[in-house]
Amino acid sequence: MAGEVVDGDTIRAWTAEERRRAAKDLRIVADAAWDRPSLCAGWKCRDVLGHLVWLAESTRPRAYRDVALTCRPPGSAIRRIGRRHGEAGVDELLDRLDAAAEGGFFLPGAGPQAALVEVLTHRADITRVTEGPTRSSDERTRLVVNTLRDYWWFYGVPRRVRSARLVADDAGFEVGPSEGPEVRGPGSALMLALAGRRSALVDLHGAVEVFG
């Protein structure tokens, strides 16, 4: 799968489709499973869902206001907002995620691909621990892997991940220099490892030490 440049309108359409898909697929997750710790450290699965809803429903002014009103540093504020939203019923949250699928907000300093990163990564944060429906790797996964690799510093992985050749053997794409040390595995595991989820490393093979 080639690594063509994807335009912003296409990325926004993909994000909307993935929000709707998640809102549909996650309805089979058992009620009790939503209180399990997700792969996102310190977040329950329902908190992660609340975070996705907040992002989908937000505008830039609203997001700034919500963060400011918590009187906390941004990272702590966003966690608190996710927990607050996650207190709603799961069916309500999934309905809201579906209704706000076209929302165009993304975190400042990143392009529209950041919103797609949030949806695919956090969906996997939930489904990995709830036995929810998995999502096959594809060109959208490739874009997310590329974006996470570009923003390695934000996710707390070493810079050397940029020197590795990352091969998604379930989707036929690779990212990174062809001469770099190879890491191979499912695209979803590459995505999660780049997002700092160390539990995903068990599904990868090769030079996994690049992830720290």
PDB file of C-alpha atoms in Angstrom:
ATOM      1  CA  MET A   1       0.000   0.000   0.000  1.00  0.00           C
ATOM      2  CA  ALA A   2       1.602   3.221  -1.098  1.00  0.00           C
ATOM      3  CA  GLY A   3       1.996   6.173   1.202  1.00  0.00           C
ATOM      4  CA  GLU A   4       0.250   8.810  -0.862  1.00  0.00           C
ATOM      5  CA  VAL A   5      -0.496  12.199   0.642  1.00  0.00           C
ATOM      6  CA  VAL A   6      -4.110  12.354   1.827  1.00  0.00           C
ATOM      7  CA  ASP A   7      -5.974  15.656   1.540  1.00  0.00           C
ATOM      8  CA  GLY A   8      -7.748  17.272   4.475  1.00  0.00           C
ATOM      9  CA  ASP A   9     -11.281  16.721   3.164  1.00  0.00           C
ATOM     10  CA  THR A  10     -10.630  13.005   2.799  1.00  0.00           C
ATOM     11  CA  ILE A  11      -9.205  12.818   6.319  1.00  0.00           C
ATOM     12  CA  ARG A  12     -12.277  14.586   7.724  1.00  0.00           C
ATOM     13  CA  ALA A  13     -14.564  12.180   5.871  1.00  0.00           C
ATOM     14  CA  TRP A  14     -12.596   9.199   7.192  1.00  0.00           C
ATOM     15  CA  THR A  15     -12.829  10.556  10.730  1.00  0.00           C
ATOM     16  CA  ALA A  16     -16.601  10.961  10.477  1.00  0.00           C
ATOM     17  CA  GLU A  17     -16.964   7.428   9.122  1.00  0.00           C
ATOM     18  CA  GLU A  18     -14.798   5.993  11.895  1.00  0.00           C
ATOM     19  CA  ARG A  19     -16.773   7.794  14.583  1.00  0.00           C
ATOM     20  CA  ARG A  20     -19.992   6.355  13.189  1.00  0.00           C
ATOM     21  CA  ARG A  21     -18.429   2.908  12.915  1.00  0.00           C
ATOM     22  CA  ALA A  22     -17.204   3.058  16.509  1.00  0.00           C
ATOM     23  CA  ALA A  23     -20.606   4.272  17.727  1.00  0.00           C
ATOM     24  CA  LYS A  24     -22.178   1.228  16.077  1.00  0.00           C
ATOM     25  CA  ASP A  25     -19.558  -1.419  16.853  1.00  0.00           C
ATOM     26  CA  LEU A  26     -19.027  -0.541  20.516  1.00  0.00           C
ATOM     27  CA  ARG A  27     -22.681  -1.164  21.384  1.00  0.00           C
ATOM     28  CA  ILE A  28     -21.928  -4.861  21.844  1.00  0.00           C
ATOM     29  CA  VAL A  29     -19.469  -4.176  24.685  1.00  0.00           C
ATOM     30  CA  ALA A  30     -20.902  -5.463  27.965  1.00  0.00           C
ATOM     31  CA  ASP A  31     -22.058  -2.789  30.403  1.00  0.00           C
ATOM     32  CA  ALA A  32     -19.662  -3.877  33.160  1.00  0.00           C
ATOM     33  CA  ALA A  33     -16.696  -3.808  30.780  1.00  0.00           C
ATOM     34  CA  TRP A  34     -16.921  -0.035  30.421  1.00  0.00           C
ATOM     35  CA  ASP A  35     -15.577   0.322  33.958  1.00  0.00           C
ATOM     36  CA  ARG A  36     -12.396  -1.624  33.167  1.00  0.00           C
ATOM     37  CA  PRO A  37      -9.077   0.224  32.900  1.00  0.00           C
ATOM     38  CA  SER A  38      -8.366   0.984  29.248  1.00  0.00           C
ATOM     39  CA  LEU A  39      -4.954   0.796  27.614  1.00  0.00           C
ATOM     40  CA  CYS A  40      -4.744   4.562  28.091  1.00  0.00           C
ATOM     41  CA  ALA A  41      -3.087   4.730  31.513  1.00  0.00           C
ATOM     42  CA  GLY A  42      -5.315   6.180  34.219  1.00  0.00           C
ATOM     43  CA  TRP A  43      -8.472   6.115  32.091  1.00  0.00           C
ATOM     44  CA  LYS A  44     -11.415   3.739  32.358  1.00  0.00           C
ATOM     45  CA  CYS A  45     -12.995   2.665  29.087  1.00  0.00           C
ATOM     46  CA  ARG A  46     -15.999   4.901  29.749  1.00  0.00           C
ATOM     47  CA  ASP A  47     -13.653   7.868  30.330  1.00  0.00           C
ATOM     48  CA  VAL A  48     -12.035   7.232  26.945  1.00  0.00           C
ATOM     49  CA  LEU A  49     -15.461   7.152  25.310  1.00  0.00           C
ATOM     50  CA  GLY A  50     -16.342  10.402  27.077  1.00  0.00           C
ATOM     51  CA  HIS A  51     -13.140  11.939  25.716  1.00  0.00           C
ATOM     52  CA  LEU A  52     -14.034  10.899  22.163  1.00  0.00           C
ATOM     53  CA  VAL A  53     -17.474  12.446  22.548  1.00  0.00           C
ATOM     54  CA  TRP A  54     -16.002  15.682  23.901  1.00  0.00           C
ATOM     55  CA  LEU A  55     -13.607  15.934  20.954  1.00  0.00           C
ATOM     56  CA  ALA A  56     -16.359  15.239  18.428  1.00  0.00           C
ATOM     57  CA  GLU A  57     -18.740  17.792  19.943  1.00  0.00           C
ATOM     58  CA  SER A  58     -16.151  20.504  20.604  1.00  0.00           C
ATOM     59  CA  THR A  59     -15.238  23.673  18.822  1.00  0.00           C
ATOM     60  CA  ARG A  60     -11.952  25.418  19.485  1.00  0.00           C
ATOM     61  CA  PRO A  61     -13.527  28.134  21.716  1.00  0.00           C
ATOM     62  CA  ARG A  62     -15.475  25.533  23.671  1.00  0.00           C
ATOM     63  CA  ALA A  63     -12.418  23.321  24.150  1.00  0.00           C
ATOM     64  CA  TYR A  64     -10.334  26.253  25.412  1.00  0.00           C
ATOM     65  CA  ARG A  65     -13.137  27.240  27.781  1.00  0.00           C
ATOM     66  CA  ASP A  66     -13.620  23.715  29.110  1.00  0.00           C
ATOM     67  CA  VAL A  67      -9.900  23.311  29.789  1.00  0.00           C
ATOM     68  CA  ALA A  68      -9.624  26.749  31.409  1.00  0.00           C
ATOM     69  CA  LEU A  69     -12.596  26.122  33.701  1.00  0.00           C
ATOM     70  CA  THR A  70     -10.935  23.089  35.272  1.00  0.00           C
ATOM     71  CA  CYS A  71      -8.091  25.310  36.573  1.00  0.00           C
ATOM     72  CA  ARG A  72      -5.660  22.481  35.877  1.00  0.00           C
ATOM     73  CA  PRO A  73      -2.753  21.870  33.469  1.00  0.00           C
ATOM     74  CA  PRO A  74      -3.989  20.813  30.001  1.00  0.00           C
ATOM     75  CA  GLY A  75      -3.245  17.093  30.358  1.00  0.00           C
ATOM     76  CA  SER A  76      -4.940  16.859  33.731  1.00  0.00           C
ATOM     77  CA  ALA A  77      -7.809  19.026  32.505  1.00  0.00           C
ATOM     78  CA  ILE A  78      -8.485  16.795  29.504  1.00  0.00           C
ATOM     79  CA  ARG A  79      -8.480  13.707  31.733  1.00  0.00           C
ATOM     80  CA  ARG A  80     -10.948  15.369  34.103  1.00  0.00           C
ATOM     81  CA  ILE A  81     -13.214  16.375  31.210  1.00  0.00           C
ATOM     82  CA  GLY A  82     -13.158  12.819  29.855  1.00  0.00           C
ATOM     83  CA  ARG A  83     -14.136  11.426  33.239  1.00  0.00           C
ATOM     84  CA  ARG A  84     -16.948  13.935  33.598  1.00  0.00           C
ATOM     85  CA  HIS A  85     -18.353  13.116  30.174  1.00  0.00           C
ATOM     86  CA  GLY A  86     -17.893   9.399  30.855  1.00  0.00           C
ATOM     87  CA  GLU A  87     -20.339   9.575  33.758  1.00  0.00           C
ATOM     88  CA  ALA A  88     -23.210   9.641  31.244  1.00  0.00           C
ATOM     89  CA  GLY A  89     -24.861   6.417  30.118  1.00  0.00           C
ATOM     90  CA  VAL A  90     -22.954   4.475  27.488  1.00  0.00           C
ATOM     91  CA  ASP A  91     -25.886   4.363  25.056  1.00  0.00           C
ATOM     92  CA  GLU A  92     -26.230   8.126  25.348  1.00  0.00           C
ATOM     93  CA  LEU A  93     -22.513   8.611  24.721  1.00  0.00           C
ATOM     94  CA  LEU A  94     -22.573   6.368  21.658  1.00  0.00           C
ATOM     95  CA  ASP A  95     -25.610   8.239  20.323  1.00  0.00           C
ATOM     96  CA  ARG A  96     -23.778  11.531  20.831  1.00  0.00           C
ATOM     97  CA  LEU A  97     -20.637  10.236  19.134  1.00  0.00           C
ATOM     98  CA  ASP A  98     -22.714   9.232  16.125  1.00  0.00           C
ATOM     99  CA  ALA A  99     -24.575  12.557  16.058  1.00  0.00           C
ATOM    100  CA  ALA A 100     -21.333  14.571  16.272  1.00  0.00           C
ATOM    101  CA  ALA A 101     -19.425  12.442  13.761  1.00  0.00           C
ATOM    102  CA  GLU A 102     -18.915  15.377  11.388  1.00  0.00           C
ATOM    103  CA  GLY A 103     -17.330  17.530  14.104  1.00  0.00           C
ATOM    104  CA  GLY A 104     -14.239  19.248  12.749  1.00  0.00           C
ATOM    105  CA  PHE A 105     -12.356  20.107  15.940  1.00  0.00           C
ATOM    106  CA  PHE A 106      -8.826  18.815  16.418  1.00  0.00           C
ATOM    107  CA  LEU A 107      -6.256  19.665  19.055  1.00  0.00           C
ATOM    108  CA  PRO A 108      -4.266  22.837  18.332  1.00  0.00           C
ATOM    109  CA  GLY A 109      -0.878  22.372  16.724  1.00  0.00           C
ATOM    110  CA  ALA A 110      -1.934  19.372  14.654  1.00  0.00           C
ATOM    111  CA  GLY A 111      -3.817  18.898  11.406  1.00  0.00           C
ATOM    112  CA  PRO A 112      -7.134  17.092  10.868  1.00  0.00           C
ATOM    113  CA  GLN A 113      -5.297  13.767  10.991  1.00  0.00           C
ATOM    114  CA  ALA A 114      -5.038  14.275  14.765  1.00  0.00           C
ATOM    115  CA  ALA A 115      -8.780  13.639  15.066  1.00  0.00           C
ATOM    116  CA  LEU A 116      -8.439  10.369  13.154  1.00  0.00           C
ATOM    117  CA  VAL A 117      -5.553   9.379  15.445  1.00  0.00           C
ATOM    118  CA  GLU A 118      -7.801   9.937  18.459  1.00  0.00           C
ATOM    119  CA  VAL A 119     -10.644   7.811  17.075  1.00  0.00           C
ATOM    120  CA  LEU A 120      -8.612   4.809  15.926  1.00  0.00           C
ATOM    121  CA  THR A 121      -6.197   4.768  18.858  1.00  0.00           C
ATOM    122  CA  HIS A 122      -8.831   5.192  21.551  1.00  0.00           C
ATOM    123  CA  ARG A 123     -11.150   2.689  19.905  1.00  0.00           C
ATOM    124  CA  ALA A 124      -8.321   0.154  20.222  1.00  0.00           C
ATOM    125  CA  ASP A 125      -7.694   1.291  23.820  1.00  0.00           C
ATOM    126  CA  ILE A 126     -11.253   0.166  24.540  1.00  0.00           C
ATOM    127  CA  THR A 127     -11.631  -2.947  22.396  1.00  0.00           C
ATOM    128  CA  ARG A 128      -8.366  -4.536  23.513  1.00  0.00           C
ATOM    129  CA  VAL A 129      -9.612  -4.832  27.091  1.00  0.00           C
ATOM    130  CA  THR A 130     -13.351  -5.335  26.505  1.00  0.00           C
ATOM    131  CA  GLU A 131     -13.182  -7.956  23.747  1.00  0.00           C
ATOM    132  CA  GLY A 132     -15.016  -5.514  21.532  1.00  0.00           C
ATOM    133  CA  PRO A 133     -14.956  -5.783  17.738  1.00  0.00           C
ATOM    134  CA  THR A 134     -11.514  -5.241  16.273  1.00  0.00           C
ATOM    135  CA  ARG A 135     -10.910  -3.067  13.249  1.00  0.00           C
ATOM    136  CA  SER A 136      -8.856  -4.323  10.295  1.00  0.00           C
ATOM    137  CA  SER A 137      -5.757  -2.319   9.378  1.00  0.00           C
ATOM    138  CA  ASP A 138      -5.935  -0.276   6.176  1.00  0.00           C
ATOM    139  CA  GLU A 139      -4.801   3.012   4.619  1.00  0.00           C
ATOM    140  CA  ARG A 140      -6.382   4.907   7.510  1.00  0.00           C
ATOM    141  CA  THR A 141      -4.244   2.946   9.935  1.00  0.00           C
ATOM    142  CA  ARG A 142      -1.218   3.825   7.813  1.00  0.00           C
ATOM    143  CA  LEU A 143      -2.009   7.531   8.091  1.00  0.00           C
ATOM    144  CA  VAL A 144      -2.380   7.201  11.866  1.00  0.00           C
ATOM    145  CA  VAL A 145       0.908   5.288  12.164  1.00  0.00           C
ATOM    146  CA  ASN A 146       2.651   7.966  10.106  1.00  0.00           C
ATOM    147  CA  THR A 147       1.178  10.740  12.238  1.00  0.00           C
ATOM    148  CA  LEU A 148       2.106   9.068  15.528  1.00  0.00           C
ATOM    149  CA  ARG A 149       5.632   8.575  14.214  1.00  0.00           C
ATOM    150  CA  ASP A 150       5.850  12.284  13.373  1.00  0.00           C
ATOM    151  CA  TYR A 151       4.632  13.255  16.871  1.00  0.00           C
ATOM    152  CA  TRP A 152       6.731  10.675  18.765  1.00  0.00           C
ATOM    153  CA  TRP A 153       7.630  13.226  21.464  1.00  0.00           C
ATOM    154  CA  PHE A 154       3.982  13.789  22.406  1.00  0.00           C
ATOM    155  CA  TYR A 155       3.410  10.115  23.143  1.00  0.00           C
ATOM    156  CA  GLY A 156       6.542   9.532  25.184  1.00  0.00           C
ATOM    157  CA  VAL A 157       8.285   7.113  22.845  1.00  0.00           C
ATOM    158  CA  PRO A 158      11.966   7.521  21.906  1.00  0.00           C
ATOM    159  CA  ARG A 159      12.950   9.517  18.865  1.00  0.00           C
ATOM    160  CA  ARG A 160      14.624   6.443  17.433  1.00  0.00           C
ATOM    161  CA  VAL A 161      11.222   5.087  16.368  1.00  0.00           C
ATOM    162  CA  ARG A 162      11.648   7.402  13.380  1.00  0.00           C
ATOM    163  CA  SER A 163      14.676   5.392  12.250  1.00  0.00           C
ATOM    164  CA  ALA A 164      12.765   2.097  12.184  1.00  0.00           C
ATOM    165  CA  ARG A 165      11.052   0.422   9.265  1.00  0.00           C
ATOM    166  CA  LEU A 166       7.553  -0.334  10.534  1.00  0.00           C
ATOM    167  CA  VAL A 167       5.818  -3.077   8.563  1.00  0.00           C
ATOM    168  CA  ALA A 168       2.106  -3.850   8.954  1.00  0.00           C
ATOM    169  CA  ASP A 169       2.022  -7.445   7.789  1.00  0.00           C
ATOM    170  CA  ASP A 170      -1.776  -7.588   7.885  1.00  0.00           C
ATOM    171  CA  ALA A 171      -2.284  -4.579   5.629  1.00  0.00           C
ATOM    172  CA  GLY A 172       0.621  -4.474   3.200  1.00  0.00           C
ATOM    173  CA  PHE A 173       2.041  -1.103   4.165  1.00  0.00           C
ATOM    174  CA  GLU A 174       5.299   0.050   5.662  1.00  0.00           C
ATOM    175  CA  VAL A 175       6.427   3.340   7.175  1.00  0.00           C
ATOM    176  CA  GLY A 176       9.945   4.622   7.756  1.00  0.00           C
ATOM    177  CA  PRO A 177      13.320   4.285   6.039  1.00  0.00           C
ATOM    178  CA  SER A 178      13.759   1.067   4.067  1.00  0.00           C
ATOM    179  CA  GLU A 179      17.260   0.572   5.515  1.00  0.00           C
ATOM    180  CA  GLY A 180      16.132   0.994   9.133  1.00  0.00           C
ATOM    181  CA  PRO A 181      15.783  -1.771  11.741  1.00  0.00           C
ATOM    182  CA  GLU A 182      12.550  -3.623  11.045  1.00  0.00           C
ATOM    183  CA  VAL A 183       9.576  -3.952  13.363  1.00  0.00           C
ATOM    184  CA  ARG A 184       6.791  -6.127  12.005  1.00  0.00           C
ATOM    185  CA  GLY A 185       3.284  -6.938  13.182  1.00  0.00           C
ATOM    186  CA  PRO A 186      -0.376  -5.970  12.878  1.00  0.00           C
ATOM    187  CA  GLY A 187      -1.007  -2.341  11.967  1.00  0.00           C
ATOM    188  CA  SER A 188      -3.098  -1.861  15.104  1.00  0.00           C
ATOM    189  CA  ALA A 189      -0.200  -3.028  17.288  1.00  0.00           C
ATOM    190  CA  LEU A 190       2.210  -0.640  15.542  1.00  0.00           C
ATOM    191  CA  MET A 191      -0.299   2.146  16.112  1.00  0.00           C
ATOM    192  CA  LEU A 192      -0.693   1.388  19.807  1.00  0.00           C
ATOM    193  CA  ALA A 193       3.041   0.970  20.379  1.00  0.00           C
ATOM    194  CA  LEU A 194       3.683   4.370  18.788  1.00  0.00           C
ATOM    195  CA  ALA A 195       1.023   5.810  21.094  1.00  0.00           C
ATOM    196  CA  GLY A 196       2.979   4.536  24.096  1.00  0.00           C
ATOM    197  CA  ARG A 197       0.854   1.457  24.853  1.00  0.00           C
ATOM    198  CA  ARG A 198       3.582  -0.999  25.812  1.00  0.00           C
ATOM    199  CA  SER A 199       1.178  -3.915  26.083  1.00  0.00           C
ATOM    200  CA  ALA A 200       1.017  -3.913  22.275  1.00  0.00           C
ATOM    201  CA  LEU A 201       4.703  -4.866  22.006  1.00  0.00           C
ATOM    202  CA  VAL A 202       3.881  -8.550  22.537  1.00  0.00           C
ATOM    203  CA  ASP A 203       2.282  -8.581  19.078  1.00  0.00           C
ATOM    204  CA  LEU A 204       5.348  -7.107  17.357  1.00  0.00           C
ATOM    205  CA  HIS A 205       8.531  -8.772  16.144  1.00  0.00           C
ATOM    206  CA  GLY A 206      11.986  -7.510  15.303  1.00  0.00           C
ATOM    207  CA  ALA A 207      13.666  -4.395  16.673  1.00  0.00           C
ATOM    208  CA  VAL A 208      10.987  -3.635  19.274  1.00  0.00           C
ATOM    209  CA  GLU A 209      13.644  -1.972  21.438  1.00  0.00           C
ATOM    210  CA  VAL A 210      13.149   1.192  19.353  1.00  0.00           C
ATOM    211  CA  PHE A 211       9.981   1.765  21.386  1.00  0.00           C
ATOM    212  CA  GLY A 212      11.998   2.074  24.588  1.00  0.00           C
TER     213      GLY A 212
END
